Structure formats: structure tokens, C-alpha cells
Short mmCIF file of C-alpha atoms in Angstrom, two decimals:
data_model
loop_
_atom_site.label_atom_id
_atom_site.label_comp_id
_atom_site.label_asym_id
_atom_site.label_seq_id
_atom_site.Cartn_x
_atom_site.Cartn_y
_atom_site.Cartn_z
CA MET Z 1 0.01 0.05 -0.17
CA ARG Z 2 2.83 2.59 0.63
CA PHE Z 3 4.81 2.12 -2.69
CA ALA Z 4 1.57 2.62 -4.21
CA VAL Z 5 0.66 5.81 -2.65
CA LEU Z 6 4.41 6.51 -3.18
CA MET Z 7 4.14 5.55 -6.80
CA GLY Z 8 0.58 7.31 -6.99
CA LEU Z 9 2.27 10.77 -5.66
CA LEU Z 10 5.20 10.49 -7.90
CA LEU Z 11 3.70 9.60 -11.14
CA SER Z 12 0.77 12.34 -10.43
CA THR Z 13 1.03 15.54 -12.22
CA ASN Z 14 -0.14 17.26 -9.18
CA VAL Z 15 2.94 16.16 -7.28
CA LEU Z 16 3.99 19.78 -6.88
CA ALA Z 17 0.91 21.53 -6.05
CA ALA Z 18 0.49 21.42 -2.33
CA ASP Z 19 1.78 17.70 -2.07
CA TYR Z 20 6.01 17.11 -1.06
CA LEU Z 21 7.62 14.13 -0.54
CA ILE Z 22 10.38 14.40 1.79
CA ASP Z 23 13.39 12.23 2.32
CA VAL Z 24 14.27 12.78 5.50
CA ARG Z 25 17.47 10.45 5.43
CA GLU Z 26 20.79 12.49 5.89
CA PRO Z 27 21.79 14.69 3.21
CA ASN Z 28 24.76 11.71 2.27
CA GLU Z 29 22.36 9.10 1.72
CA TYR Z 30 20.32 11.40 -0.08
CA ALA Z 31 23.05 12.12 -2.78
CA GLU Z 32 24.08 8.65 -2.97
CA GLU Z 33 19.94 8.28 -4.23
CA HIS Z 34 16.86 9.35 -3.47
CA ALA Z 35 13.33 9.76 -5.74
CA LYS Z 36 13.29 12.58 -8.26
CA HIS Z 37 11.70 15.44 -6.56
CA ALA Z 38 12.27 14.72 -2.68
CA ILE Z 39 13.18 17.46 -0.58
CA ASN Z 40 15.76 16.41 1.93
CA ILE Z 41 14.77 17.45 5.13
CA PRO Z 42 16.80 14.91 7.64
CA HIS Z 43 14.31 14.17 10.20
CA GLU Z 44 16.06 16.14 13.59
CA GLN Z 45 15.45 19.13 11.55
CA ILE Z 46 12.27 18.38 9.97
CA VAL Z 47 10.22 20.65 12.05
CA GLU Z 48 12.63 23.29 10.93
CA GLY Z 49 12.99 22.57 7.53
CA VAL Z 50 8.73 22.66 6.63
CA LYS Z 51 9.07 25.74 8.05
CA LYS Z 52 12.01 27.16 5.97
CA HIS Z 53 10.51 26.08 2.82
CA ASN Z 54 7.39 27.70 4.07
CA PHE Z 55 5.30 24.24 3.81
CA GLN Z 56 1.72 25.26 5.32
CA LYS Z 57 0.34 22.86 7.75
CA ASP Z 58 -2.83 21.85 5.58
CA ASP Z 59 -0.06 20.84 3.23
CA GLN Z 60 0.27 17.12 2.16
CA LEU Z 61 3.30 15.54 3.06
CA TYR Z 62 4.88 12.41 2.73
CA VAL Z 63 8.02 11.07 4.19
CA TYR Z 64 10.64 8.40 3.81
CA CYS Z 65 13.86 7.49 4.81
CA ARG Z 66 15.51 4.14 4.54
CA THR Z 67 13.69 1.20 6.72
CA GLY Z 68 10.46 3.83 7.99
CA LYS Z 69 11.58 4.32 12.07
CA ARG Z 70 13.02 8.25 10.82
CA ALA Z 71 10.04 8.71 8.78
CA SER Z 72 7.67 7.86 11.55
CA MET Z 73 9.45 10.19 14.05
CA ALA Z 74 9.50 13.02 11.57
CA LYS Z 75 5.74 12.07 11.28
CA ASP Z 76 5.13 12.48 15.14
CA ALA Z 77 7.00 15.48 15.13
CA LEU Z 78 5.68 17.28 12.67
CA ASN Z 79 2.16 16.47 13.89
CA LYS Z 80 2.81 17.78 17.53
CA GLU Z 81 3.76 21.29 15.39
CA GLY Z 82 0.02 20.93 13.66
CA PHE Z 83 0.89 19.29 10.10
CA GLN Z 84 -2.03 16.71 10.27
CA LYS Z 85 -1.93 15.67 6.55
CA VAL Z 86 1.55 13.60 6.84
CA GLU Z 87 1.66 10.17 5.53
CA VAL Z 88 5.08 7.85 5.89
CA VAL Z 89 5.26 6.04 2.63
CA GLY Z 90 8.00 3.87 4.29
CA GLY Z 91 11.57 3.36 3.55
CA TRP Z 92 13.97 3.75 0.88
CA LEU Z 93 15.00 0.02 0.66
CA GLY Z 94 11.64 -1.08 -0.02
CA VAL Z 95 10.81 1.19 -3.11
CA GLN Z 96 14.30 1.40 -5.12
CA ASP Z 97 13.50 -1.15 -7.43
CA GLY Z 98 9.91 0.54 -8.69
CA LEU Z 99 11.33 3.97 -8.87
CA LYS Z 100 14.09 2.35 -11.51
CA ALA Z 101 11.59 0.73 -13.76
CA ARG Z 102 10.03 3.63 -13.61
CA ASP Z 103 13.07 6.51 -14.48
CA LEU Z 104 12.00 7.96 -10.57
CA PHE Z 105 15.23 6.78 -9.21
CA GLN Z 106 18.12 9.54 -8.73
CA LYS Z 107 21.06 8.83 -8.55
#
């Protein structure tokens, strides 16, 4: 299910309207490989990062990391700040092959 959500988001023409895909891994992990259109905001900096990017509390935010653990922590931190439309789409390890097959993989 999470993979389907991520793929729908990445394939949607409306992805940049008010839907954001956030890679909450460390910058070195993001630099190695990431989903196209993903914004890198490390999970420890997620609240400051979404404010810096001027995300609104009613924007839909999709977060992922390597396994899903940091994405869950980022979701919790965002929820506490009033961002309620946050979804963990899972771990990078589980979605790489599908992204590569659809040319949505950035290395």
C-alpha cells in the first residue's frame, strides 16, 4: 500500500501543487540516491525544515527514510507542530526497484 501511495504521488501531475515528498535521511544518504522531486530534510531538522520551505499546515506531506523509522519520528514531530496531513510512505529500501523501473530514481 505504501509503495502504491508513493508511486501515485510521483506519477501525479499535481505533485508540486501542495503535495510534498520529503526524504528524511541524512544528506549523504540523499546524495547517494533518492526519489526524483524529493526534498531532503533530515528527520532531526524536520520542523525547522518545513518552516524554511514555507510548507503550510494543510499541505500533504509524504515522508520516507531508509527503513521507515526516521520517517515515523518525523511524522510525530510534524503532528505535534500542527501538520496533520503527514503520511509515512515507508523505507527507501522497499521502493527503489519500482522507482528505477519508472525512471523516478535519482542517483
